[in-house]
Amino acid sequence: MQIKVLGPLSADVNGVSIVPTAGKPRQLLALLASYPGRVVPVPTLMEEVWGTDMPQSAMTTLQTYILQLRRRLGTAMGPDAPGNAKEVLATRHGGYLLQIPPASVDVYRYEELVAAGQASLDACEDERAATLFRDALAMWQGPALVDVRVGPILEIEVMRLEESRVVTVERRIDADLRLGRHTEVIAELTDLIARHPQHEGLHSQAMVAMYRSGRQATALDVYRRLRVRLIEDLGVEPAPQLQRLHQAMLAVDPALDVASGPRRSSTFDLYTA
């Protein structure tokens, strides 16, 4: 079985899709796929599908949805499969689990690549880090579970994955900035700070990229607009390291140059006290 959640939900067995068309069974499959090889308790499954407005028939209906998933699974496995659908979508005391290795789900490979990229970044292997982060990000085919109506449990998982995606983009850009690719990332960063208007890390990267590309005034304007937004929306000033980055640009600090800056620092932490 191969399952993808980094984009539309996809689950194939022997090249045959087992993804239901009905919304609630899709939710169940997506939730079970988020915890491969682990028991998901019945109350958790019910909360995902119905929230706090649970019908009296919830248990019976849940069992019907599981039966539907097993039928699709059994059809895809075929009559000559060594196991059966009940062994793959298994019942355990208090819940159900997808009896598949974590590597069957695309998130597993994505997180492997991210971890390897971070290790390379920490070791100052910037080219390798940038490549690994790019490979990880290439696995995304759109927002996580974009075609699944998510309830309260899946919503948390989707938020976790989307936050991981932004952090991975930020780390990849750090590697690119270390490699002197400041001009190449300006357009991407301009788009990112428009979509994440309060993200200080991305704004610091945009400032550094523009400054190193000879656009000091534009870099300072990025800071000014962020500061106004943070004060008006949240009532806070930018983080101290961002304020120090701003002052360094005003002072034309040579540490901002790609050749002399500290290699192990992320862009956001260039001026951490």
CSV table of C-alpha atoms in Angstrom, one decimal:
chain,number,residue,atom,x,y,z
A,1,MET,CA,0.0,0.0,0.0
A,2,GLN,CA,1.2,3.5,-0.9
A,3,ILE,CA,-0.5,6.5,0.8
A,4,LYS,CA,0.0,10.2,0.1
A,5,VAL,CA,-1.4,13.0,2.3
A,6,LEU,CA,0.9,15.8,1.2
A,7,GLY,CA,-1.7,17.1,-1.2
A,8,PRO,CA,-4.9,15.3,-2.3
A,9,LEU,CA,-5.4,12.0,-0.3
A,10,SER,CA,-4.2,9.0,-2.3
A,11,ALA,CA,-4.1,5.4,-1.2
A,12,ASP,CA,-3.2,2.7,-3.7
A,13,VAL,CA,-3.0,-1.1,-3.4
A,14,ASN,CA,-1.6,-2.9,-6.4
A,15,GLY,CA,-2.2,0.3,-8.4
A,16,VAL,CA,-5.9,0.4,-7.4
A,17,SER,CA,-7.2,3.3,-5.5
A,18,ILE,CA,-9.0,2.5,-2.2
A,19,VAL,CA,-10.0,6.1,-1.4
A,20,PRO,CA,-13.7,6.3,-0.9
A,21,THR,CA,-15.8,9.0,-2.6
A,22,ALA,CA,-18.0,9.7,0.5
A,23,GLY,CA,-16.6,12.4,2.8
A,24,LYS,CA,-16.7,10.6,6.2
A,25,PRO,CA,-15.0,7.4,5.1
A,26,ARG,CA,-12.4,9.5,3.5
A,27,GLN,CA,-11.8,11.2,6.8
A,28,LEU,CA,-11.4,7.9,8.6
A,29,LEU,CA,-8.9,6.7,6.0
A,30,ALA,CA,-6.9,9.9,6.3
A,31,LEU,CA,-6.9,9.7,10.1
A,32,LEU,CA,-5.8,6.1,10.1
A,33,ALA,CA,-3.1,6.8,7.5
A,34,SER,CA,-1.8,9.6,9.7
A,35,TYR,CA,-0.9,7.0,12.4
A,36,PRO,CA,0.3,3.9,10.4
A,37,GLY,CA,0.8,0.8,12.6
A,38,ARG,CA,-0.8,2.5,15.6
A,39,VAL,CA,-4.2,2.0,17.2
A,40,VAL,CA,-6.5,5.0,16.8
A,41,PRO,CA,-9.1,4.8,19.6
A,42,VAL,CA,-12.8,4.7,18.7
A,43,PRO,CA,-13.5,7.9,20.6
A,44,THR,CA,-10.8,9.7,18.5
A,45,LEU,CA,-12.3,8.4,15.3
A,46,MET,CA,-15.8,9.5,16.3
A,47,GLU,CA,-14.6,12.9,17.4
A,48,GLU,CA,-12.9,13.4,14.0
A,49,VAL,CA,-16.0,12.5,12.1
A,50,TRP,CA,-18.8,14.1,14.2
A,51,GLY,CA,-17.0,16.5,16.6
A,52,THR,CA,-19.1,17.1,19.7
A,53,ASP,CA,-22.4,16.6,17.9
A,54,MET,CA,-22.3,12.8,17.9
A,55,PRO,CA,-25.5,10.9,16.7
A,56,GLN,CA,-26.9,8.0,18.8
A,57,SER,CA,-26.0,5.6,16.0
A,58,ALA,CA,-22.3,6.8,15.9
A,59,MET,CA,-20.8,3.4,16.8
A,60,THR,CA,-22.9,1.5,14.3
A,61,THR,CA,-22.2,4.1,11.6
A,62,LEU,CA,-18.5,4.0,12.3
A,63,GLN,CA,-18.5,0.2,12.0
A,64,THR,CA,-20.3,0.6,8.6
A,65,TYR,CA,-17.6,3.0,7.4
A,66,ILE,CA,-14.8,0.6,8.5
A,67,LEU,CA,-16.6,-2.2,6.6
A,68,GLN,CA,-16.8,-0.1,3.5
A,69,LEU,CA,-13.1,0.6,3.7
A,70,ARG,CA,-12.3,-3.1,4.1
A,71,ARG,CA,-14.4,-3.9,1.1
A,72,ARG,CA,-12.4,-1.5,-1.1
A,73,LEU,CA,-9.2,-2.8,0.4
A,74,GLY,CA,-10.2,-6.4,-0.2
A,75,THR,CA,-11.1,-5.7,-3.8
A,76,ALA,CA,-7.8,-4.0,-4.5
A,77,MET,CA,-5.8,-6.8,-2.8
A,78,GLY,CA,-7.5,-9.4,-4.9
A,79,PRO,CA,-8.4,-13.0,-4.0
A,80,ASP,CA,-4.8,-14.3,-4.1
A,81,ALA,CA,-3.4,-11.9,-1.5
A,82,PRO,CA,-1.5,-13.6,1.3
A,83,GLY,CA,-3.5,-11.7,3.9
A,84,ASN,CA,-6.9,-10.2,4.0
A,85,ALA,CA,-8.5,-6.8,4.5
A,86,LYS,CA,-9.2,-7.4,8.2
A,87,GLU,CA,-5.5,-8.0,8.8
A,88,VAL,CA,-4.6,-4.7,7.1
A,89,LEU,CA,-7.4,-2.6,8.5
A,90,ALA,CA,-7.3,-4.4,11.9
A,91,THR,CA,-9.6,-4.2,14.9
A,92,ARG,CA,-7.9,-3.9,18.2
A,93,HIS,CA,-9.3,-3.5,21.7
A,94,GLY,CA,-10.8,0.0,21.8
A,95,GLY,CA,-9.9,1.0,18.2
A,96,TYR,CA,-8.6,0.3,14.7
A,97,LEU,CA,-5.3,0.5,13.0
A,98,LEU,CA,-3.8,0.4,9.5
A,99,GLN,CA,-1.3,-2.5,9.7
A,100,ILE,CA,1.3,-1.0,7.3
A,101,PRO,CA,4.9,0.2,7.8
A,102,PRO,CA,5.3,4.0,8.3
A,103,ALA,CA,7.4,4.1,5.1
A,104,SER,CA,4.1,3.4,3.2
A,105,VAL,CA,3.0,7.0,3.8
A,106,ASP,CA,4.7,9.9,2.0
A,107,VAL,CA,5.1,11.9,5.3
A,108,TYR,CA,7.7,9.3,6.5
A,109,ARG,CA,10.0,9.9,3.5
A,110,TYR,CA,9.4,13.7,3.7
A,111,GLU,CA,10.4,13.8,7.3
A,112,GLU,CA,13.5,11.6,6.6
A,113,LEU,CA,14.6,14.1,4.0
A,114,VAL,CA,14.0,17.1,6.3
A,115,ALA,CA,16.0,15.5,9.1
A,116,ALA,CA,18.9,14.7,6.7
A,117,GLY,CA,18.8,18.2,5.4
A,118,GLN,CA,18.9,19.7,8.9
A,119,ALA,CA,21.9,17.4,9.7
A,120,SER,CA,23.7,18.7,6.6
A,121,LEU,CA,22.9,22.3,7.4
A,122,ASP,CA,24.3,21.9,10.9
A,123,ALA,CA,27.4,20.4,9.4
A,124,CYS,CA,27.8,23.4,7.0
A,125,GLU,CA,27.2,21.1,4.0
A,126,ASP,CA,25.0,23.8,2.5
A,127,GLU,CA,24.7,22.5,-1.1
A,128,ARG,CA,23.6,19.0,0.2
A,129,ALA,CA,21.2,20.6,2.7
A,130,ALA,CA,19.6,22.7,0.0
A,131,THR,CA,19.2,19.7,-2.3
A,132,LEU,CA,17.7,17.6,0.5
A,133,PHE,CA,15.2,20.3,1.5
A,134,ARG,CA,14.2,20.8,-2.1
A,135,ASP,CA,13.6,17.0,-2.5
A,136,ALA,CA,11.5,17.1,0.6
A,137,LEU,CA,9.4,20.0,-0.6
A,138,ALA,CA,9.0,18.5,-4.0
A,139,MET,CA,6.9,15.7,-2.4
A,140,TRP,CA,4.1,18.2,-1.7
A,141,GLN,CA,1.4,18.3,-4.3
A,142,GLY,CA,-0.7,21.0,-2.7
A,143,PRO,CA,-1.9,21.7,0.9
A,144,ALA,CA,-2.0,18.6,3.1
A,145,LEU,CA,-5.2,16.6,2.6
A,146,VAL,CA,-6.6,19.3,0.4
A,147,ASP,CA,-9.5,17.2,-0.8
A,148,VAL,CA,-10.6,15.9,2.7
A,149,ARG,CA,-13.0,17.6,5.0
A,150,VAL,CA,-11.0,17.6,8.2
A,151,GLY,CA,-12.4,17.5,11.7
A,152,PRO,CA,-10.7,18.5,15.0
A,153,ILE,CA,-8.1,15.7,15.0
A,154,LEU,CA,-7.0,15.9,11.4
A,155,GLU,CA,-7.0,19.7,11.6
A,156,ILE,CA,-4.2,19.5,14.1
A,157,GLU,CA,-2.2,17.1,11.9
A,158,VAL,CA,-2.7,19.3,8.9
A,159,MET,CA,-1.6,22.4,10.8
A,160,ARG,CA,1.5,20.4,12.0
A,161,LEU,CA,2.4,19.4,8.4
A,162,GLU,CA,1.8,22.9,7.0
A,163,GLU,CA,4.0,24.4,9.7
A,164,SER,CA,6.7,21.9,8.9
A,165,ARG,CA,6.5,22.8,5.3
A,166,VAL,CA,7.1,26.5,6.0
A,167,VAL,CA,10.0,25.7,8.4
A,168,THR,CA,11.5,23.5,5.7
A,169,VAL,CA,11.2,26.3,3.1
A,170,GLU,CA,12.9,28.7,5.6
A,171,ARG,CA,15.7,26.2,6.2
A,172,ARG,CA,16.2,25.7,2.5
A,173,ILE,CA,16.4,29.4,1.9
A,174,ASP,CA,19.0,29.7,4.8
A,175,ALA,CA,21.1,27.2,2.8
A,176,ASP,CA,20.7,29.1,-0.4
A,177,LEU,CA,21.6,32.4,1.4
A,178,ARG,CA,24.8,30.8,2.8
A,179,LEU,CA,25.6,29.7,-0.8
A,180,GLY,CA,25.3,33.3,-2.0
A,181,ARG,CA,22.1,32.8,-3.9
A,182,HIS,CA,20.5,36.0,-2.5
A,183,THR,CA,19.4,37.4,-5.8
A,184,GLU,CA,17.7,34.1,-6.8
A,185,VAL,CA,15.5,33.9,-3.7
A,186,ILE,CA,14.2,37.5,-3.7
A,187,ALA,CA,11.1,36.7,-5.8
A,188,GLU,CA,10.2,33.7,-3.7
A,189,LEU,CA,10.7,35.6,-0.5
A,190,THR,CA,8.6,38.5,-1.7
A,191,ASP,CA,5.7,36.0,-2.3
A,192,LEU,CA,6.3,34.2,1.1
A,193,ILE,CA,6.2,37.4,3.2
A,194,ALA,CA,3.0,38.4,1.4
A,195,ARG,CA,1.4,35.1,2.3
A,196,HIS,CA,2.9,35.1,5.9
A,197,PRO,CA,2.7,38.7,6.8
A,198,GLN,CA,3.7,38.2,10.5
A,199,HIS,CA,6.5,35.6,10.0
A,200,GLU,CA,9.6,37.3,11.3
A,201,GLY,CA,12.0,34.6,10.1
A,202,LEU,CA,10.9,34.9,6.5
A,203,HIS,CA,11.0,38.7,6.8
A,204,SER,CA,14.6,38.6,8.1
A,205,GLN,CA,15.6,36.4,5.1
A,206,ALA,CA,13.9,38.8,2.7
A,207,MET,CA,15.8,41.7,4.3
A,208,VAL,CA,19.2,39.9,4.0
A,209,ALA,CA,18.6,38.8,0.4
A,210,MET,CA,17.6,42.3,-0.6
A,211,TYR,CA,20.5,43.9,1.3
A,212,ARG,CA,23.0,41.6,-0.2
A,213,SER,CA,21.6,42.3,-3.7
A,214,GLY,CA,22.2,46.1,-3.3
A,215,ARG,CA,18.7,46.9,-2.3
A,216,GLN,CA,19.2,48.4,1.2
A,217,ALA,CA,16.3,50.8,1.0
A,218,THR,CA,13.9,47.9,0.0
A,219,ALA,CA,15.3,45.8,2.8
A,220,LEU,CA,14.7,48.5,5.4
A,221,ASP,CA,11.2,49.0,4.0
A,222,VAL,CA,10.4,45.3,4.6
A,223,TYR,CA,11.3,45.9,8.3
A,224,ARG,CA,9.3,49.1,8.5
A,225,ARG,CA,6.1,47.4,7.1
A,226,LEU,CA,6.5,44.4,9.3
A,227,ARG,CA,7.0,46.6,12.4
A,228,VAL,CA,3.8,48.6,11.7
A,229,ARG,CA,1.9,45.4,11.1
A,230,LEU,CA,3.1,43.7,14.3
A,231,ILE,CA,2.3,46.9,16.4
A,232,GLU,CA,-1.1,47.4,14.8
A,233,ASP,CA,-2.2,43.8,14.8
A,234,LEU,CA,-0.5,42.3,17.9
A,235,GLY,CA,0.7,45.3,19.9
A,236,VAL,CA,4.3,44.0,19.9
A,237,GLU,CA,7.6,45.2,18.5
A,238,PRO,CA,9.7,42.9,16.2
A,239,ALA,CA,11.9,40.3,18.0
A,240,PRO,CA,15.2,41.7,19.4
A,241,GLN,CA,17.3,39.9,16.8
A,242,LEU,CA,15.3,41.4,14.0
A,243,GLN,CA,15.7,44.9,15.5
A,244,ARG,CA,19.5,44.3,15.7
A,245,LEU,CA,19.5,43.1,12.1
A,246,HIS,CA,17.7,46.4,11.2
A,247,GLN,CA,20.3,48.4,13.1
A,248,ALA,CA,23.1,46.4,11.4
A,249,MET,CA,21.8,47.3,8.0
A,250,LEU,CA,21.7,51.0,8.9
A,251,ALA,CA,25.3,50.7,10.1
A,252,VAL,CA,26.4,48.6,7.0
A,253,ASP,CA,27.7,45.9,9.3
A,254,PRO,CA,30.3,43.7,7.4
A,255,ALA,CA,28.9,40.6,9.2
A,256,LEU,CA,25.9,40.8,6.8
A,257,ASP,CA,28.2,40.0,3.9
A,258,VAL,CA,27.8,36.4,2.7
A,259,ALA,CA,31.5,35.8,2.8
A,260,SER,CA,32.1,37.0,6.4
A,261,GLY,CA,28.8,36.1,8.2
A,262,PRO,CA,28.8,33.3,10.7
A,263,ARG,CA,28.3,30.0,8.8
A,264,ARG,CA,26.3,28.1,11.4
A,265,SER,CA,23.7,30.8,12.1
A,266,SER,CA,20.3,30.8,10.5
A,267,THR,CA,19.5,34.2,9.0
A,268,PHE,CA,17.0,35.0,11.7
A,269,ASP,CA,19.6,34.4,14.4
A,270,LEU,CA,22.5,36.4,12.8
A,271,TYR,CA,22.0,39.0,15.6
A,272,THR,CA,20.9,36.8,18.5
A,273,ALA,CA,22.3,38.2,21.8
